Tab-separated table of C-alpha atoms and ligand atoms in Angstrom:
chain	number	residue	atom	x	y	z
A	1	MET	CA	-59.538	167.485	67.681
A	2	CYS	CA	-56.524	165.156	67.695
A	3	GLY	CA	-58.275	162.671	70.021
A	4	SER	CA	-61.397	162.565	67.984
A	5	ASN	CA	-59.261	162.013	64.895
A	6	LYS	CA	-57.530	159.039	66.495
A	7	GLN	CA	-60.855	157.656	67.615
A	8	ALA	CA	-62.214	158.030	64.167
A	9	SER	CA	-59.262	156.293	62.520
A	10	GLU	CA	-59.487	153.399	65.011
A	11	HIS	CA	-63.159	153.124	64.303
A	12	ILE	CA	-62.410	152.934	60.590
A	13	LYS	CA	-59.714	150.277	61.226
A	14	ARG	CA	-62.167	148.167	63.196
A	15	GLN	CA	-64.754	148.526	60.555
A	16	HIS	CA	-62.224	147.567	57.923
A	17	TYR	CA	-61.198	144.495	59.904
A	18	ALA	CA	-64.801	143.383	60.369
A	19	GLN	CA	-65.351	143.846	56.693
A	20	ARG	CA	-62.364	141.645	55.858
A	21	VAL	CA	-63.558	138.891	58.190
A	22	ARG	CA	-66.987	139.067	56.608
A	23	ASP	CA	-65.487	138.983	53.126
A	24	SER	CA	-63.303	135.979	53.829
A	25	CYS	CA	-66.276	134.211	55.395
A	26	THR	CA	-68.423	134.739	52.349
A	27	THR	CA	-65.578	133.631	50.052
A	28	ARG	CA	-65.111	130.514	52.121
A	29	VAL	CA	-68.829	129.724	52.096
A	30	THR	CA	-68.934	130.380	48.352
A	31	LYS	CA	-65.954	128.119	47.827
A	32	ILE	CA	-67.530	125.289	49.824
A	33	LEU	CA	-70.819	125.659	47.992
A	34	CYS	CA	-68.967	125.689	44.714
A	35	ALA	CA	-67.050	122.548	45.633
A	36	ILE	CA	-70.229	120.722	46.677
A	37	PHE	CA	-71.930	121.792	43.504
A	38	LEU	CA	-69.038	120.643	41.306
A	39	CYS	CA	-68.931	117.309	43.123
A	40	LEU	CA	-72.631	116.818	42.519
A	41	ILE	CA	-72.237	117.579	38.843
A	42	LEU	CA	-69.344	115.144	38.621
A	43	VAL	CA	-71.292	112.355	40.356
A	44	VAL	CA	-74.348	112.893	38.178
A	45	GLY	CA	-72.108	112.975	35.109
A	46	VAL	CA	-70.420	109.709	36.046
A	47	VAL	CA	-73.774	108.054	36.736
A	48	PHE	CA	-75.085	109.162	33.362
A	49	PHE	CA	-71.901	108.045	31.636
A	50	ILE	CA	-72.170	104.566	33.189
A	51	LEU	CA	-75.858	104.385	32.285
A	52	TRP	CA	-75.081	105.484	28.772
A	53	LEU	CA	-72.279	102.920	28.439
A	54	SER	CA	-74.488	100.098	29.613
A	55	LEU	CA	-77.563	101.150	27.671
A	56	ARG	CA	-75.896	102.569	24.583
A	57	PRO	CA	-77.674	100.937	21.701
A	58	HIS	CA	-75.515	98.967	19.326
A	59	ARG	CA	-76.525	99.165	15.730
A	60	PRO	CA	-78.033	96.067	14.190
A	61	ARG	CA	-75.751	93.799	12.160
A	62	PHE	CA	-76.627	92.586	8.707
A	63	TYR	CA	-74.937	89.659	7.002
A	64	ILE	CA	-75.501	88.492	3.484
A	65	VAL	CA	-76.186	84.745	3.562
A	66	ASP	CA	-77.326	84.097	0.059
A	67	PHE	CA	-77.915	85.977	-3.135
A	68	SER	CA	-78.713	84.352	-6.407
A	69	ILE	CA	-80.159	84.775	-9.836
A	70	PRO	CA	-81.514	81.257	-10.127
A	71	GLY	CA	-82.842	79.323	-13.081
A	72	LEU	CA	-80.999	81.473	-15.522
A	73	ASN	CA	-78.660	79.967	-18.038
A	74	GLN	CA	-77.526	81.676	-21.171
A	75	HIS	CA	-80.743	80.840	-23.002
A	76	SER	CA	-83.127	82.183	-20.434
A	77	GLU	CA	-85.571	84.955	-21.086
A	78	PHE	CA	-85.987	88.182	-19.217
A	79	GLU	CA	-89.550	87.164	-18.389
A	80	ASN	CA	-88.113	84.572	-16.010
A	81	ALA	CA	-85.800	87.060	-14.354
A	82	GLN	CA	-85.684	86.541	-10.622
A	83	ILE	CA	-83.342	87.477	-7.818
A	84	THR	CA	-83.438	85.930	-4.379
A	85	LEU	CA	-81.934	87.463	-1.334
A	86	ASN	CA	-81.278	85.945	2.077
A	87	VAL	CA	-79.918	88.297	4.683
A	88	THR	CA	-79.766	88.008	8.454
A	89	ALA	CA	-80.398	90.924	10.744
A	90	ARG	CA	-78.932	90.592	14.229
A	91	ASN	CA	-79.833	92.672	17.238
A	92	PRO	CA	-76.594	92.569	19.275
A	93	ASN	CA	-77.979	94.468	22.261
A	94	GLN	CA	-78.374	92.870	25.680
A	95	HIS	CA	-81.408	94.813	26.829
A	96	ILE	CA	-82.519	96.878	23.888
A	97	GLY	CA	-85.148	95.785	21.410
A	98	ILE	CA	-85.488	97.208	17.925
A	99	TYR	CA	-88.656	98.196	16.129
A	100	TYR	CA	-88.390	97.964	12.376
A	101	ILE	CA	-91.051	100.327	11.148
A	102	SER	CA	-90.586	99.120	7.594
A	103	MET	CA	-87.837	97.593	5.504
A	104	VAL	CA	-87.195	98.219	1.843
A	105	GLY	CA	-84.553	96.460	-0.219
A	106	SER	CA	-83.028	97.735	-3.450
A	107	ILE	CA	-80.594	96.045	-5.790
A	108	PHE	CA	-78.062	98.100	-7.694
A	109	TYR	CA	-75.991	97.094	-10.666
A	110	GLU	CA	-73.287	99.581	-11.622
A	111	ASP	CA	-75.048	102.259	-9.579
A	112	SER	CA	-78.337	101.940	-11.339
A	113	ASN	CA	-81.320	100.690	-9.409
A	114	MET	CA	-82.606	97.372	-10.714
A	115	GLY	CA	-85.626	97.298	-8.464
A	116	SER	CA	-86.894	97.975	-4.976
A	117	SER	CA	-89.378	96.127	-2.880
A	118	PRO	CA	-90.621	95.978	0.698
A	119	LEU	CA	-88.825	93.102	2.406
A	120	MET	CA	-90.649	92.725	5.687
A	121	ASP	CA	-93.789	93.822	7.430
A	122	PRO	CA	-93.163	96.006	10.478
A	123	PHE	CA	-91.738	93.908	13.295
A	124	TYR	CA	-90.179	94.051	16.712
A	125	GLN	CA	-86.871	92.338	17.309
A	126	GLU	CA	-86.077	91.109	20.799
A	127	PRO	CA	-82.582	91.673	22.228
A	128	LYS	CA	-79.921	89.159	21.172
A	129	THR	CA	-81.953	87.646	18.386
A	130	THR	CA	-81.508	87.195	14.664
A	131	THR	CA	-84.143	87.675	12.006
A	132	ILE	CA	-83.950	86.141	8.554
A	133	VAL	CA	-84.839	88.489	5.750
A	134	TYR	CA	-85.647	86.441	2.705
A	135	HIS	CA	-87.099	87.891	-0.428
A	136	THR	CA	-87.523	87.098	-4.080
A	137	PHE	CA	-87.526	89.938	-6.558
A	138	ASN	CA	-89.461	88.825	-9.599
A	139	VAL	CA	-89.945	90.525	-12.924
A	140	ALA	CA	-92.783	92.621	-11.536
A	141	THR	CA	-90.516	94.262	-8.946
A	142	LEU	CA	-87.496	94.607	-11.242
A	143	THR	CA	-87.189	97.851	-13.129
A	144	VAL	CA	-84.378	96.815	-15.459
A	145	ASN	CA	-85.267	96.398	-19.091
A	146	SER	CA	-84.491	93.258	-21.035
A	147	ARG	CA	-81.520	94.916	-22.781
A	148	ARG	CA	-79.899	95.717	-19.449
A	149	TRP	CA	-80.723	92.254	-18.215
A	150	LYS	CA	-78.993	90.728	-21.215
A	151	GLU	CA	-75.953	92.891	-20.505
A	152	ILE	CA	-75.809	91.529	-16.959
A	153	MET	CA	-76.140	87.994	-18.250
A	154	ASP	CA	-73.373	88.565	-20.784
A	155	ASN	CA	-71.114	89.921	-18.040
A	156	ARG	CA	-71.825	86.840	-16.021
A	157	GLN	CA	-70.461	84.688	-18.822
A	158	GLN	CA	-67.110	86.339	-18.218
A	159	GLY	CA	-66.924	85.318	-14.577
A	160	THR	CA	-68.324	87.504	-11.852
A	161	VAL	CA	-70.950	90.199	-11.615
A	162	VAL	CA	-71.010	92.493	-8.604
A	163	PHE	CA	-74.246	93.882	-7.232
A	164	ARG	CA	-74.935	96.191	-4.367
A	165	ILE	CA	-77.815	95.613	-2.010
A	166	ASP	CA	-79.230	98.483	-0.047
A	167	ILE	CA	-81.588	97.805	2.812
A	168	MET	CA	-83.289	100.873	4.231
A	169	ALA	CA	-85.310	100.814	7.396
A	170	PRO	CA	-86.541	103.419	9.844
A	171	ILE	CA	-85.956	101.919	13.285
A	172	ARG	CA	-86.496	102.757	16.920
A	173	PHE	CA	-84.687	101.342	19.913
A	174	LYS	CA	-86.710	100.244	22.876
A	175	VAL	CA	-85.387	100.082	26.449
A	176	SER	CA	-88.064	98.567	28.716
A	177	THR	CA	-90.947	100.967	28.128
A	178	TRP	CA	-89.009	103.836	26.661
A	179	GLY	CA	-88.866	104.109	22.885
A	180	SER	CA	-86.188	106.164	21.187
A	181	GLN	CA	-86.577	108.589	18.348
A	182	HIS	CA	-86.655	107.257	14.824
A	183	HIS	CA	-83.345	106.517	13.181
A	184	LYS	CA	-82.884	105.852	9.538
A	185	MET	CA	-80.802	102.786	8.882
A	186	HIS	CA	-79.050	101.806	5.668
A	187	ALA	CA	-77.317	98.466	5.300
A	188	ASN	CA	-75.117	98.294	2.230
A	189	CYS	CA	-73.727	95.008	1.018
A	190	ASP	CA	-71.679	94.273	-2.074
A	191	VAL	CA	-72.143	90.796	-3.409
A	192	ALA	CA	-70.798	88.934	-6.414
A	193	VAL	CA	-72.333	86.049	-8.308
A	194	GLY	CA	-70.492	83.557	-10.466
A	195	GLN	CA	-71.351	82.076	-13.834
A	196	ASP	CA	-74.099	79.867	-12.467
A	197	GLY	CA	-75.846	82.902	-10.960
A	198	SER	CA	-75.257	81.963	-7.345
A	199	ILE	CA	-73.208	83.804	-4.758
A	200	LEU	CA	-69.457	83.303	-4.831
A	201	PRO	CA	-68.163	81.624	-1.633
A	202	ALA	CA	-65.871	84.556	-0.814
A	203	TRP	CA	-68.890	86.840	-0.484
A	204	LYS	CA	-70.921	84.565	1.738
A	205	ASN	CA	-71.670	85.694	5.303
A	206	LYS	CA	-70.075	89.041	4.660
A	207	LYS	CA	-71.043	91.791	7.020
A	208	CYS	CA	-72.859	94.701	5.470
A	209	ILE	CA	-71.813	98.277	6.062
A	210	LEU	CA	-74.343	99.943	8.275
A	211	VAL	CA	-75.094	103.624	8.303
A	212	LEU	CA	-77.370	104.970	10.970
A	213	CYS	CA	-78.608	108.521	10.629
A	214	LEU	CA	-79.219	109.345	14.262
A	215	TRP	CA	-82.270	111.231	15.299
A	216	LEU	CA	-83.833	111.022	11.912
A	217	ALA	CA	-85.906	114.107	12.207
A	218	LEU	CA	-89.272	112.715	11.355
A	219	ARG	CA	-90.332	116.231	10.614
A	220	PRO	CA	-93.973	115.943	9.793
A	221	GLY	CA	-95.034	117.016	6.333
A	222	SER	CA	-97.444	119.897	6.151
A	223	PRO	CA	-101.022	119.213	5.070
A	224	HIS	CA	-102.160	119.439	1.451
A	225	PHE	CA	-105.013	121.777	0.565
A	226	THR	CA	-106.943	121.392	-2.674
A	227	ILE	CA	-109.968	123.232	-4.065
A	228	THR	CA	-112.361	120.974	-5.960
A	229	ASN	CA	-115.982	121.073	-7.143
A	230	PHE	CA	-115.748	124.787	-7.695
A	231	SER	CA	-118.794	126.365	-9.302
A	232	VAL	CA	-120.539	129.666	-9.842
A	233	PRO	CA	-124.120	128.645	-10.514
A	234	ALA	CA	-126.661	131.061	-11.969
A	235	VAL	CA	-124.037	133.153	-13.627
A	236	ASN	CA	-126.391	133.415	-16.643
A	237	ASP	CA	-129.463	134.025	-14.518
A	238	SER	CA	-130.567	137.605	-15.054
A	239	ASN	CA	-132.544	137.487	-11.806
A	240	THR	CA	-129.365	137.233	-9.811
A	241	SER	CA	-127.660	140.283	-11.148
A	242	ASP	CA	-127.350	141.885	-7.725
A	243	HIS	CA	-125.447	139.059	-6.055
A	244	GLY	CA	-124.029	135.639	-6.788
A	245	ILE	CA	-122.960	132.549	-4.935
A	246	ILE	CA	-119.650	130.741	-5.233
A	247	GLN	CA	-119.445	127.138	-4.099
A	248	TYR	CA	-116.397	124.996	-3.612
A	249	GLN	CA	-115.022	122.080	-1.701
A	250	LEU	CA	-111.772	122.223	0.218
A	251	ASP	CA	-109.896	118.943	0.609
A	252	ILE	CA	-107.489	118.881	3.541
A	253	LYS	CA	-105.109	115.951	3.604
A	254	ASN	CA	-102.729	114.928	6.354
A	255	PRO	CA	-99.960	113.053	4.512
A	256	ASN	CA	-98.213	111.879	7.698
A	257	LYS	CA	-98.255	108.268	8.741
A	258	ASP	CA	-96.968	109.062	12.220
A	259	SER	CA	-98.434	112.422	13.106
A	260	GLY	CA	-101.878	113.782	13.692
A	261	ILE	CA	-102.543	117.452	13.006
A	262	TYR	CA	-104.388	120.009	15.102
A	263	TYR	CA	-105.704	122.856	12.960
A	264	ASP	CA	-106.532	126.261	14.327
A	265	ASP	CA	-109.303	128.107	12.503
A	266	ILE	CA	-108.593	128.081	8.777
A	267	LEU	CA	-109.252	131.409	7.103
A	268	LEU	CA	-109.868	131.538	3.355
A	269	ILE	CA	-110.000	134.844	1.531
A	270	PHE	CA	-110.991	135.084	-2.123
A	271	TYR	CA	-109.691	137.908	-4.297
A	272	HIS	CA	-110.829	139.047	-7.700
A	273	GLY	CA	-108.021	141.327	-8.792
A	274	VAL	CA	-107.312	143.441	-5.748
A	275	ASN	CA	-110.818	143.186	-4.331
A	276	ILE	CA	-111.804	140.782	-1.593
A	277	VAL	CA	-114.964	139.144	-2.897
A	278	GLY	CA	-115.528	136.758	-0.035
A	279	ASN	CA	-114.125	134.847	2.874
A	280	ASN	CA	-114.802	131.702	4.885
A	281	THR	CA	-113.592	130.395	8.188
A	282	ILE	CA	-113.333	126.691	8.904
A	283	PRO	CA	-113.454	126.101	12.660
A	284	SER	CA	-110.518	124.349	14.288
A	285	PHE	CA	-110.420	120.566	14.181
A	286	THR	CA	-108.118	117.568	14.544
A	287	GLU	CA	-107.107	115.252	11.747
A	288	GLY	CA	-105.716	111.783	12.339
A	289	LYS	CA	-102.729	110.181	10.652
A	290	ASN	CA	-103.063	109.699	6.902
A	291	ARG	CA	-106.594	111.093	6.867
A	292	SER	CA	-108.328	113.625	4.705
A	293	HIS	CA	-111.245	115.944	5.230
A	294	GLN	CA	-113.644	117.523	2.771
A	295	VAL	CA	-115.323	120.781	3.645
A	296	LEU	CA	-118.144	122.081	1.443
A	297	ASN	CA	-118.384	125.836	1.557
A	298	HIS	CA	-119.887	128.791	-0.219
A	299	PHE	CA	-119.943	132.558	-0.019
A	300	ASP	CA	-122.039	135.353	-1.453
A	301	VAL	CA	-120.576	137.990	-3.722
A	302	ASP	CA	-122.384	141.309	-3.644
A	303	ASN	CA	-122.291	144.231	-6.005
A	304	PRO	CA	-120.273	145.973	-7.217
A	305	PHE	CA	-117.825	143.011	-7.125
A	306	TRP	CA	-120.406	140.578	-8.453
A	307	ALA	CA	-121.120	142.629	-11.586
A	308	ALA	CA	-117.400	142.764	-12.404
A	309	LEU	CA	-116.837	139.092	-11.656
A	310	ARG	CA	-119.915	138.032	-13.604
A	311	SER	CA	-118.958	139.897	-16.732
A	312	ALA	CA	-115.421	138.515	-16.466
A	313	ILE	CA	-116.807	134.992	-16.151
A	314	LEU	CA	-119.064	135.511	-19.177
A	315	ASN	CA	-116.001	136.826	-20.982
A	316	ALA	CA	-114.064	133.712	-19.848
A	317	THR	CA	-111.295	135.849	-18.359
A	318	ALA	CA	-112.141	135.511	-14.692
A	319	GLU	CA	-109.627	134.316	-12.163
A	320	LEU	CA	-109.955	134.207	-8.417
A	321	ARG	CA	-107.023	134.058	-6.067
A	322	VAL	CA	-107.549	132.213	-2.826
A	323	ASP	CA	-105.486	132.874	0.228
A	324	LEU	CA	-105.451	130.335	3.038
A	325	SER	CA	-103.943	130.881	6.442
A	326	THR	CA	-103.973	128.842	9.603
A	327	LYS	CA	-101.770	127.490	12.335
A	328	VAL	CA	-101.162	123.826	12.970
A	329	ARG	CA	-99.569	121.641	15.593
A	330	TYR	CA	-98.332	118.152	14.906
A	331	LYS	CA	-98.766	115.349	17.354
A	332	THR	CA	-96.173	112.601	16.976
A	333	TRP	CA	-96.072	109.736	19.461
A	334	LEU	CA	-97.874	111.759	22.159
A	335	ILE	CA	-95.607	114.756	21.667
A	336	LYS	CA	-97.228	117.950	20.477
A	337	SER	CA	-95.132	120.304	18.391
A	338	ARG	CA	-95.245	124.067	18.716
A	339	HIS	CA	-97.524	126.058	16.438
A	340	HIS	CA	-96.513	126.362	12.796
A	341	GLY	CA	-98.067	129.092	10.717
A	342	LEU	CA	-99.231	127.989	7.277
A	343	HIS	CA	-99.909	130.276	4.371
A	344	ARG	CA	-101.097	128.891	1.050
A	345	GLU	CA	-102.457	130.387	-2.105
A	346	GLY	CA	-103.948	129.272	-5.372
A	347	HIS	CA	-105.277	130.733	-8.589
A	348	ILE	CA	-108.639	129.543	-9.829
A	349	PRO	CA	-109.269	130.239	-13.505
A	350	ILE	CA	-113.019	130.266	-14.152
A	351	GLY	CA	-114.578	129.205	-17.439
A	352	LYS	CA	-117.820	130.394	-18.988
A	353	ASP	CA	-119.644	127.523	-17.336
A	354	GLY	CA	-118.637	128.835	-13.920
A	355	LYS	CA	-116.292	125.879	-13.295
A	356	ILE	CA	-112.516	125.682	-13.123
A	357	SER	CA	-111.324	126.175	-16.690
A	358	ASN	CA	-108.375	124.631	-18.587
A	359	ASN	CA	-110.019	121.215	-18.166
A	360	LYS	CA	-108.859	121.178	-14.579
A	361	LYS	CA	-110.941	119.687	-11.851
A	362	LYS	CA	-108.956	120.972	-8.930
A	363	VAL	CA	-106.507	123.594	-7.815
A	364	LYS	CA	-103.754	122.705	-5.380
A	365	LEU	CA	-102.850	125.466	-2.984
A	366	ARG	CA	-99.145	126.206	-2.837
A	367	ASP	CA	-96.854	127.638	-0.247
A	368	ALA	CA	-97.341	131.374	-0.511
A	369	SER	CA	-93.931	132.179	0.963
A	370	LYS	CA	-92.057	130.562	-1.950
B	401	NAG	C1	-81.707	81.917	4.782
B	401	NAG	O1	-80.530	81.764	5.547
B	401	NAG	C2	-80.727	81.207	6.835
B	401	NAG	C3	-79.414	81.243	7.590
B	401	NAG	O2	-78.455	80.506	6.945
B	401	NAG	C4	-81.293	79.807	6.706
B	401	NAG	O3	-81.530	79.273	7.987
B	401	NAG	C5	-82.605	79.902	5.939
B	401	NAG	O4	-83.109	78.585	5.714
B	401	NAG	C6	-82.400	80.583	4.607
B	401	NAG	N1	-83.704	80.758	3.995
B	401	NAG	C7	-84.002	80.288	2.792
B	401	NAG	C8	-85.409	80.459	2.342
B	401	NAG	O5	-83.178	79.759	2.096
B	402	NAG	C1	-117.923	116.852	-5.941
B	402	NAG	O1	-119.113	116.726	-5.161
B	402	NAG	C2	-119.820	115.530	-5.370
B	402	NAG	C3	-121.060	115.577	-4.527
B	402	NAG	O2	-121.602	116.859	-4.469
B	402	NAG	C4	-118.979	114.345	-4.986
B	402	NAG	O3	-119.653	113.145	-5.266
B	402	NAG	C5	-117.684	114.375	-5.782
B	402	NAG	O4	-116.831	113.353	-5.335
B	402	NAG	C6	-116.974	115.719	-5.607
B	402	NAG	N1	-115.820	115.760	-6.461
B	402	NAG	C7	-114.582	115.780	-5.975
B	402	NAG	C8	-113.491	115.861	-6.979
B	402	NAG	O5	-114.358	115.741	-4.791
B	403	NAG	C1	-136.836	135.705	-12.590
B	403	NAG	O1	-137.775	136.364	-11.756
B	403	NAG	C2	-139.074	136.480	-12.339
B	403	NAG	C3	-139.943	137.233	-11.359
B	403	NAG	O2	-139.245	137.843	-10.378
B	403	NAG	C4	-139.625	135.079	-12.586
B	403	NAG	O3	-140.862	135.144	-13.218
B	403	NAG	C5	-138.660	134.296	-13.451
B	403	NAG	O4	-139.108	132.972	-13.605
B	403	NAG	C6	-137.258	134.283	-12.839
B	403	NAG	N1	-136.335	133.609	-13.728
B	403	NAG	C7	-135.540	132.601	-13.331
B	403	NAG	C8	-134.650	132.017	-14.376
B	403	NAG	O5	-135.548	132.164	-12.200
B	404	NAG	C1	-115.284	138.240	5.998
B	404	NAG	O1	-116.569	138.602	5.464
B	404	NAG	C2	-117.440	139.195	6.370
B	404	NAG	C3	-118.743	139.478	5.652
B	404	NAG	O2	-119.128	138.368	4.912
B	404	NAG	C4	-116.818	140.478	6.894
B	404	NAG	O3	-117.664	141.039	7.891
B	404	NAG	C5	-115.458	140.188	7.500
B	404	NAG	O4	-114.825	141.361	7.894
B	404	NAG	C6	-114.583	139.475	6.510
B	404	NAG	N1	-113.338	139.104	7.163
B	404	NAG	C7	-112.171	139.284	6.566
B	404	NAG	C8	-110.977	138.843	7.359
B	404	NAG	O5	-112.063	139.739	5.450
B	405	NAG	C1	-103.255	106.045	3.707
B	405	NAG	O1	-104.558	106.209	3.181
B	405	NAG	C2	-104.725	105.699	1.858
B	405	NAG	C3	-106.124	106.020	1.396
B	405	NAG	O2	-106.856	106.733	2.312
B	405	NAG	C4	-104.458	104.214	1.865
B	405	NAG	O3	-104.556	103.715	0.552
B	405	NAG	C5	-103.076	103.961	2.408
B	405	NAG	O4	-102.851	102.574	2.502
B	405	NAG	C6	-102.908	104.583	3.766
B	405	NAG	N1	-101.536	104.403	4.202
B	405	NAG	C7	-101.235	104.011	5.448
B	405	NAG	C8	-99.797	103.827	5.733
B	405	NAG	O5	-102.081	103.802	6.281
B	406	NAG	C1	-113.074	140.469	-22.261
B	406	NAG	O1	-111.921	139.847	-22.871
B	406	NAG	C2	-111.127	140.693	-23.681
B	406	NAG	C3	-109.995	139.851	-24.251
B	406	NAG	O2	-110.397	138.529	-24.452
B	406	NAG	C4	-110.601	141.851	-22.884
B	406	NAG	O3	-109.912	142.735	-23.706
B	406	NAG	C5	-111.771	142.596	-22.205
B	406	NAG	O4	-111.260	143.598	-21.371
B	406	NAG	C6	-112.586	141.619	-21.392
B	406	NAG	N1	-113.751	142.308	-20.803
B	406	NAG	C7	-114.059	142.209	-19.506
B	406	NAG	C8	-115.263	142.933	-19.082
B	406	NAG	O5	-113.357	141.528	-18.744
B	407	NAG	C1	-123.935	130.351	-19.424
B	407	NAG	O1	-124.212	130.402	-20.829
B	407	NAG	C2	-123.177	129.916	-21.655
B	407	NAG	C3	-123.615	130.115	-23.085
B	407	NAG	O2	-124.666	130.953	-23.169
B	407	NAG	C4	-122.926	128.451	-21.361
B	407	NAG	O3	-121.841	127.984	-22.153
B	407	NAG	C5	-122.560	128.290	-19.914
B	407	NAG	O4	-122.420	126.909	-19.577
B	407	NAG	C6	-123.660	128.900	-19.018
B	407	NAG	N1	-123.227	128.852	-17.643
B	407	NAG	C7	-123.943	128.306	-16.672
B	407	NAG	C8	-123.313	128.323	-15.308
B	407	NAG	O5	-125.035	127.810	-16.869
């Protein structure tokens, strides 16, 4: 009894010891693995940090070289109004090029916009180069009225007039073959002109303040759906009292300049009051950038819904509600988005002639969730 007890307790001790050795082994192995893992993370982190430091894109630099309101003395007319702008855009990066997708300049006087105009066609700027942005705003691009113009001229008589120039451009950085996301760039420059309408020396070659909105989410805009060419022919035809036909055209427009759209099947359901009078399905298709599609469609309306709809049309009180649902994916620069559900609706008032009433030719479908 005693012996077996002793044996048992020794057995337990041995077991306990073995357990501790095993435990410390596993802790040691875990510790080593952990250390290796942390080292790896550190090395990768350092490599990325160095890469980032060397490749980190510098924002472009804009300098105002010249700004003038030429040919304008105190007698001049608004019709001759003209503003010229000469700005340099510098790409300070060693290895990174810049795509300017567009460039729009606006001139502000006392915070009111005097006019905006595209300054450059899209262009690519090589690393370490400077581009001259020269533009003349003439009367056609200026939105000031002659009264405001006279006010500016009068101010000029007193010495200096300060303007603000805003240059907006969506840009992308390019490192060898990799292109970055879009960024929205704003260059803001204050500039003053003297009595003769030309830039004051103190304002020459001043650097503009640059604001870069990183990762400008070029969130694609959703497509526009419009019902046109709606008609209910033969509404007066007594031979068609048992069923009628409704015809319409659906215009589908992709407003995006950078994204194509993949449409799943588009389901249209037409309601008269609470009753579904018809439906159509448009099979899935793809629509390119800035394109639109027209789909001609029709559906039959059977009794008893047709009788009710017909008498409402003849009474000029008919209105159909159309419900559109589909799913779309956007494709931007080879990247496909996830599916987005779309739900639109519209109300189509129908006149006695079976067309859209209220002198309207079309009905835009609106977001049904709002
Ligand atoms: C604009 O400024 C640049 C840099 O000074 C100059 O080389 C260029 O000739 C100017 N352009 C015009 C049209 O004055
Ligand atoms: C209506 O359809 C006709 C052809 O059937 C077409 O010529 C016309 O452009 C369409 N109207 C609209 C607003 O799309
Ligand atoms: C209606 O149908 C009758 C015979 O079914 C035919 O004679 C008549 O011309 C039709 N009317 C119209 C407007 O189609
Ligand atoms: C659409 O209409 C057809 C008959 O034209 C019907 O069989 C079908 O169930 C309808 N679908 C929906 C979703 O209302
Ligand atoms: C988009 O399409 C319209 C007409 O289809 C055209 O006038 C416009 O220039 C196009 N815009 C672009 C950026 O391609
Ligand atoms: C016809 O219109 C009047 C009002 O303009 C309305 O009271 C009546 O219910 C309408 N009848 C039908 C059948 O829609
Ligand atoms: C039906 O008749 C009314 C007058 O009787 C007319 O104003 C209307 O245009 C006709 N509708 C169609 C679709 O012919």
